[in-house]
Amino acid sequence: MATVMIDLKRLGDVKAPAGFAERVLARAGMADSYAVFETVLGPVYVAWNQLGVSAAMRSKSAAEFEDWFRHDVGRKLVRVDPPADLGRKIEDQLSGRRRLRFDLRGLTSFSQQVLHKTLEIPRGQVRPYGWIAREIGHPAAVRAVGTALANNPIPYFIPCHRVVRSDGVIGNYGGGGPEAKRNILTLEGVQLKRLETLARSGFRYEGVKSTKIFCFPTCYHGRHAREENFVFFHDEVEARAAGYRPCKDCRPAVA
Amino acid sequence: MEGTERVFERLVRDHQDRVYALGLALTGNRHDAEEVAQDTFLRAYKALAGYPPERIRELKQRPWLHRIAVNVVRNRVRGVRPRLVELNGSEPDRGIGPEEDVLRRAEIDELASRVACLPPRYREAVVLRHVQELSYAEVADALGQPVGTVKANVHRGLKMLRGENHGDGDD
Ligand SMILES: [Zn+2]
């Protein structure tokens, strides 16, 4: 009898495995989980919780990501094995087949509006900063839109790389600088050379002769048009004077 | 609300080893132990969120967590396990170190699986009394049984374990 009792006592000395407390806190919504994923950009650290994806960063190391997250987001973080299906969900998100949920708590409502609007830009297309500002009802706040996108805590997932300057400069990218931005856009099928050539000539819109509709270059609407069927405009007044209407998909101007 | 979160985090850090050990002794394997321990704390969290501050202050955390854990184990339907965490992936197997640790761990696991083979009423009583070292009164409270019943079940359970210890194959 005594031996059994001593053995049982040893069973009571077992310690919880490493990370147990953090896993419990994560389930209670008091900590975010994170894992590292291979993407076209290289390894990306991704954090999420019960509300959705909360952060993504191309950090050099797990320690760097953890430091950044604790400092900028201010919650606890626990590393887990990458869920088997999250990689596919990310791919689906980027191609527009799926909408992941995002946790944007802690951002101003203005920033949240900017990021939600950015999610509407389809893969392979770009929009100017001024478009976001106008669409969310703050047409004068172009600079503030730029700041909100530069501080996007979930770059790549929330495709701030699809927002460019109207003068044709691709612009900054919080997810890894202008070079990374060019690379992703090219991978997504944007013809950067054409876009930049148009912008340098001061052309901000393209019209399709057969439909008499004008668009932002890269809009889906003009995908089947041949180059000689395009006509280019410097501004909205010029387009309307030529008898063109704004596209309902990319909304280059208020209809 | 933030107060509850602080209380809860301390509760988890203070009691995680005991609750995990309890889960291991009651289920007999580390995978189920993790699930039981996680579920126990999650239930505790939900309960705390609804308690007024004075009730939280006066809470006797140890017996309270034991009572919750016993119920978590009782409510588990064999074969139908709730999934751990939808997005959180699985718990990586950490912490196996030098050879003696591996041996010790194997011994513990073997012991845990033997305890888990006891009929539930003996297992609960033996584990709370001799693994967790609660008093008979605390065990009776956690199990919702009279002290006399608990004593009889502990006695019977120990006898069965001792029988298996000596290789009698007592069933
Ligand atoms: Zn269009």
XYZ file of C-alpha atoms and ligand atoms in Angstrom:
427
model
C 0.000 0.000 0.000
C 2.753 2.473 0.964
C 4.640 2.045 -2.344
C 1.498 2.730 -4.320
C 0.918 5.920 -2.367
C 4.491 7.139 -2.925
C 4.112 6.456 -6.646
C 0.835 8.331 -6.759
C 2.476 11.302 -5.094
C 5.056 11.397 -7.896
C 2.209 11.556 -10.381
C 1.129 14.744 -8.663
C 4.541 16.319 -9.246
C 4.136 16.340 -13.031
C 4.608 19.780 -14.556
C 2.446 21.308 -17.257
C 4.238 21.286 -20.634
C 6.017 24.387 -21.930
C 3.697 27.050 -23.273
C 0.634 25.606 -21.547
C -0.370 28.837 -19.821
C 0.023 30.793 -23.070
C -2.162 28.303 -24.952
C -4.874 28.704 -22.318
C -4.617 32.488 -22.449
C -4.823 32.318 -26.259
C -8.033 30.296 -26.031
C -9.473 32.787 -23.559
C -8.758 35.543 -26.075
C -6.043 37.068 -23.885
C -3.112 36.231 -26.150
C -2.580 35.920 -29.882
C -1.088 32.867 -31.557
C 1.524 33.152 -34.270
C 3.377 31.027 -36.764
C 5.747 31.630 -39.653
C 4.618 31.033 -43.238
C 6.445 30.759 -46.521
C 5.082 33.241 -49.041
C 6.253 34.712 -52.347
C 7.876 37.402 -50.210
C 9.794 34.852 -48.162
C 8.958 33.925 -44.577
C 6.163 36.009 -43.070
C 5.240 35.946 -39.381
C 1.481 35.879 -38.941
C -0.457 36.394 -35.695
C -4.152 35.733 -35.116
C -6.751 35.335 -32.404
C -10.441 34.531 -32.173
C -11.377 37.724 -34.018
C -9.143 36.999 -36.975
C -5.660 37.714 -38.332
C -4.123 40.435 -36.167
C -0.659 41.052 -37.608
C 1.748 40.045 -40.347
C 5.371 41.028 -40.635
C 8.471 40.070 -42.604
C 10.660 39.913 -39.513
C 14.229 38.638 -39.470
C 13.550 36.362 -36.507
C 10.827 35.182 -34.160
C 12.345 37.352 -31.427
C 12.135 40.443 -33.626
C 8.503 39.702 -34.476
C 7.604 39.086 -30.820
C 9.251 42.339 -29.755
C 7.460 44.297 -32.433
C 4.088 42.715 -31.623
C 4.311 43.259 -27.865
C 5.413 46.818 -28.378
C 3.039 47.845 -31.190
C -0.004 45.656 -30.583
C 0.497 45.277 -26.850
C -0.864 41.776 -26.303
C 0.759 38.495 -25.290
C 1.933 36.220 -28.043
C 2.307 32.449 -28.177
C 4.074 30.530 -30.930
C 2.249 27.483 -32.297
C 2.696 25.053 -35.149
C 1.239 26.508 -38.350
C -2.340 25.224 -38.757
C -2.512 22.888 -41.737
C -5.149 24.883 -43.580
C -4.011 28.436 -42.889
C -1.560 28.484 -45.782
C -4.370 27.720 -48.200
C -6.643 30.274 -46.535
C -3.959 32.924 -47.019
C -3.610 32.039 -50.699
C -7.405 32.209 -51.122
C -7.500 35.537 -49.362
C -4.915 37.068 -51.688
C -6.645 35.808 -54.803
C -10.006 37.075 -53.585
C -11.617 33.627 -53.266
C -12.063 34.040 -49.547
C -12.386 36.749 -46.980
C -10.369 36.157 -43.857
C -11.453 38.007 -40.764
C -9.130 40.616 -39.303
C -8.693 41.948 -35.810
C -8.123 45.677 -36.212
C -8.876 46.641 -32.595
C -6.637 49.413 -31.386
C -6.603 51.225 -34.721
C -8.539 54.462 -35.189
C -11.849 54.151 -36.972
C -10.324 56.153 -39.831
C -7.492 53.620 -40.211
C -9.990 50.771 -40.040
C -12.050 52.347 -42.827
C -8.929 52.795 -44.966
C -7.905 49.170 -44.487
C -11.378 47.785 -45.150
C -11.592 49.826 -48.352
C -8.160 48.536 -49.391
C -9.490 44.985 -49.092
C -11.897 45.771 -51.936
C -9.121 46.305 -54.502
C -8.933 43.136 -56.606
C -5.705 41.280 -57.241
C -3.934 42.572 -60.350
C -5.303 46.095 -59.959
C -4.176 49.276 -58.252
C -5.909 52.442 -57.025
C -4.511 55.838 -56.044
C -4.472 57.061 -52.435
C -6.992 59.734 -53.382
C -9.472 57.054 -54.431
C -9.462 55.520 -50.935
C -9.871 58.982 -49.396
C -12.859 59.776 -51.590
C -14.489 56.346 -51.205
C -14.459 56.516 -47.403
C -15.924 60.005 -47.446
C -12.790 62.024 -46.586
C -11.670 63.266 -50.017
C -9.178 65.754 -48.566
C -7.457 63.244 -46.295
C -5.099 61.766 -48.915
C -2.027 62.184 -46.732
C -3.771 60.574 -43.746
C -4.680 57.618 -45.984
C -0.987 57.258 -46.828
C -0.087 57.246 -43.148
C -2.776 54.679 -42.302
C -1.515 52.382 -45.064
C 2.121 52.824 -44.058
C 1.122 51.634 -40.576
C -0.970 48.724 -41.830
C -0.320 46.018 -39.180
C -1.307 43.282 -41.623
C 0.456 44.128 -44.902
C 0.221 41.561 -47.673
C -3.102 40.225 -46.270
C -4.662 43.670 -46.376
C -3.207 44.584 -49.765
C -1.886 48.085 -49.188
C 0.598 47.247 -51.963
C -2.336 47.793 -54.364
C -2.514 51.489 -53.477
C -0.168 53.738 -55.492
C 0.416 57.433 -56.075
C -1.572 59.058 -58.854
C 1.644 60.505 -60.348
C 2.785 56.978 -61.165
C 5.248 56.565 -58.336
C 4.626 53.164 -56.783
C 5.332 54.650 -53.378
C 6.193 53.293 -49.996
C 5.334 49.909 -48.621
C 5.309 49.073 -44.947
C 5.635 45.384 -45.816
C 9.204 45.712 -47.087
C 9.900 48.874 -49.056
C 9.173 49.966 -52.658
C 11.090 47.036 -54.187
C 8.906 44.462 -52.390
C 5.845 46.407 -53.467
C 6.907 46.241 -57.136
C 7.611 42.538 -56.828
C 4.213 41.666 -55.392
C 2.356 43.802 -57.931
C 4.253 42.125 -60.768
C 3.436 38.704 -59.322
C -0.195 39.729 -59.159
C -0.140 40.558 -62.876
C 0.069 44.353 -62.848
C 1.918 45.753 -65.874
C 4.029 48.230 -63.990
C 5.884 49.588 -67.053
C 2.629 50.496 -68.793
C 1.231 52.018 -65.621
C 4.300 54.169 -65.080
C 4.555 55.257 -68.719
C 0.936 56.451 -68.628
C 1.439 58.245 -65.350
C 4.570 60.003 -66.588
C 2.598 61.349 -69.544
C 0.023 62.687 -67.095
C -2.649 60.168 -68.099
C -4.655 59.041 -65.095
C -7.543 57.269 -66.816
C -8.046 54.939 -69.727
C -11.237 54.758 -71.789
C -12.387 51.855 -73.898
C -13.650 53.152 -77.252
C -16.255 50.419 -77.738
C -17.952 50.936 -74.351
C -17.313 54.664 -73.838
C -16.412 53.911 -70.233
C -13.324 55.274 -68.495
C -11.375 53.491 -65.782
C -8.260 53.519 -63.685
C -5.564 51.710 -65.666
C -5.414 48.031 -64.519
C -9.230 47.885 -64.067
C -10.789 44.569 -64.943
C -13.156 46.358 -67.324
C -10.464 46.913 -69.952
C -8.896 43.462 -69.738
C -9.985 42.293 -73.219
C -9.494 45.591 -75.021
C -6.587 45.795 -77.450
C -4.127 48.637 -76.929
C -5.394 50.555 -80.021
C -8.919 50.541 -78.576
C -7.830 52.543 -75.535
C -8.016 56.279 -75.280
C -6.306 58.090 -72.400
C -7.407 61.063 -70.338
C -5.638 63.494 -68.053
C -8.651 64.071 -65.855
C -12.336 63.499 -65.365
C -13.411 66.671 -67.209
C -11.543 65.565 -70.327
C -13.073 62.095 -70.179
C -16.615 63.362 -69.749
C -16.125 65.955 -72.526
C -15.208 63.087 -74.847
C -18.489 61.388 -73.959
C -17.111 58.771 -71.558
C -18.822 57.622 -68.325
C -16.970 56.489 -65.188
C -16.712 52.727 -64.691
C -18.991 51.309 -62.013
C -16.374 48.780 -60.894
C -13.273 50.887 -60.328
C -15.176 54.168 -59.802
C -12.576 56.657 -61.104
C -15.111 59.432 -60.422
C -18.462 59.811 -58.739
C -21.071 58.610 -61.242
C -13.290 42.933 -17.040
C -9.607 43.736 -17.024
C -9.533 42.786 -13.358
C -10.945 39.376 -14.245
C -8.237 38.890 -16.840
C -5.504 39.611 -14.311
C -7.070 37.244 -11.786
C -7.420 34.601 -14.454
C -3.840 34.845 -15.673
C -2.554 34.443 -12.128
C -4.923 31.515 -11.599
C -3.518 29.766 -14.685
C 0.105 30.374 -13.746
C -0.416 29.349 -10.103
C -2.369 26.169 -10.771
C -1.329 24.954 -14.240
C 0.948 22.187 -12.930
C -1.616 20.828 -10.484
C -4.468 20.919 -12.968
C -2.339 19.310 -15.673
C -1.201 16.576 -13.255
C -4.818 16.003 -12.321
C -5.753 15.711 -15.995
C -2.944 13.227 -16.568
C -3.934 11.047 -13.603
C -7.602 11.060 -14.591
C -7.181 10.439 -18.320
C -3.949 8.440 -18.431
C -2.248 10.259 -21.317
C -0.670 13.647 -21.943
C -2.744 14.597 -24.965
C -6.015 14.246 -23.062
C -4.408 15.814 -20.000
C -3.681 18.965 -21.999
C -7.250 19.073 -23.301
C -8.788 18.513 -19.883
C -6.532 21.107 -18.268
C -7.232 23.671 -21.007
C -10.987 23.047 -20.835
C -10.901 23.313 -17.047
C -9.304 26.757 -17.160
C -11.627 27.882 -19.946
C -14.649 26.950 -17.848
C -13.104 28.709 -14.888
C -12.605 31.804 -17.051
C -16.261 31.858 -18.133
C -17.383 31.409 -14.540
C -15.094 34.171 -13.240
C -16.446 36.593 -15.830
C -19.905 36.215 -14.278
C -18.871 36.381 -10.608
C -19.090 39.558 -8.536
C -15.700 40.765 -7.186
C -16.333 39.635 -3.590
C -17.122 36.107 -4.754
C -13.862 36.023 -6.746
C -11.934 37.270 -3.698
C -13.394 34.606 -1.417
C -13.024 31.782 -3.912
C -11.075 28.761 -2.675
C -9.290 28.297 -5.964
C -7.781 24.866 -5.437
C -10.932 22.855 -4.571
C -12.916 24.923 -7.061
C -10.576 24.003 -9.955
C -10.600 20.352 -8.888
C -14.381 20.305 -8.958
C -14.408 21.812 -12.459
C -11.753 19.394 -13.741
C -13.625 16.355 -12.424
C -16.734 17.554 -14.237
C -14.795 18.197 -17.443
C -13.549 14.602 -17.368
C -16.988 13.222 -16.499
C -18.556 15.104 -19.403
C -16.102 13.954 -22.001
C -17.812 11.520 -24.319
C -15.513 8.682 -25.119
C -14.316 8.861 -28.702
C -15.834 12.284 -29.374
C -13.182 14.759 -28.336
C -13.703 18.455 -28.739
C -11.087 19.852 -31.090
C -8.310 21.615 -29.238
C -8.308 25.029 -30.850
C -9.507 25.715 -34.321
C -6.689 27.934 -35.517
C -4.124 27.237 -32.867
C -2.718 24.073 -34.314
C -1.508 21.293 -32.100
C 0.697 21.428 -29.108
C 4.271 20.652 -30.072
C 5.847 17.908 -27.983
C 8.413 19.806 -25.983
C 10.520 19.191 -22.973
C 11.913 15.715 -23.497
C 15.490 16.108 -22.430
C 18.235 13.761 -21.241
C 17.822 10.006 -21.030
C 16.884 9.851 -17.346
C 14.085 12.315 -18.014
C 12.820 10.070 -20.780
C 12.879 7.111 -18.379
C 11.163 9.072 -15.642
C 8.582 10.293 -18.095
C 7.905 6.737 -19.306
C 7.435 5.562 -15.703
C 5.033 8.389 -14.963
C 3.075 7.695 -18.143
C 2.843 4.007 -17.294
C 1.592 4.832 -13.812
C -0.905 7.340 -15.168
C -2.358 4.863 -17.601
C -2.749 2.288 -14.807
C -4.585 4.791 -12.627
C -6.762 5.753 -15.590
C -7.820 2.105 -15.903
C -9.530 2.160 -12.500
C -13.331 2.421 -12.593
C -14.245 6.149 -12.546
C -15.562 6.311 -8.959
C -12.374 4.736 -7.531
C -10.127 6.674 -9.887
C -11.581 10.077 -8.957
C -11.342 9.370 -5.240
C -7.789 7.943 -5.349
C -6.464 10.728 -7.597
C -7.892 13.590 -5.555
C -6.796 12.098 -2.248
C -3.370 10.652 -3.087
C -2.181 12.367 -6.274
C -3.511 15.835 -5.481
C -3.402 15.289 -1.715
C -6.700 16.952 -0.894
C -8.243 16.262 2.514
C -11.134 13.806 2.646
C -13.488 16.723 3.224
C -12.157 18.537 0.133
C -12.406 15.377 -1.977
C -15.992 14.841 -0.798
C -16.797 18.433 -1.709
C -15.181 18.235 -5.151
C -16.931 14.963 -5.993
C -20.259 15.845 -4.423
C -20.196 12.645 -2.332
C -20.351 11.874 1.401
C -16.969 11.507 3.124
C -17.758 7.879 3.982
C -18.274 7.004 0.334
C -15.041 8.734 -0.616
C -13.072 6.829 2.038
C -14.476 3.515 0.871
C -13.709 4.321 -2.777
C -10.153 5.429 -1.996
C -9.568 2.224 -0.064
C -10.990 0.035 -2.807
C -9.082 1.898 -5.535
C -5.750 1.584 -3.721
C -6.335 -2.122 -3.259
C -6.930 -2.540 -6.957
C -3.802 -0.578 -7.819
C -1.712 -2.540 -5.372
C -3.031 -5.750 -6.837
C -1.876 -4.698 -10.293
C 1.430 -3.558 -8.828
C 2.102 -7.108 -7.784
C 1.129 -8.380 -11.169
C -2.016 -10.139 -9.976
C -3.991 -8.954 -12.992
C -6.886 -8.061 -10.684
C -9.910 -6.987 -12.740
Zn -13.080 50.305 -64.298
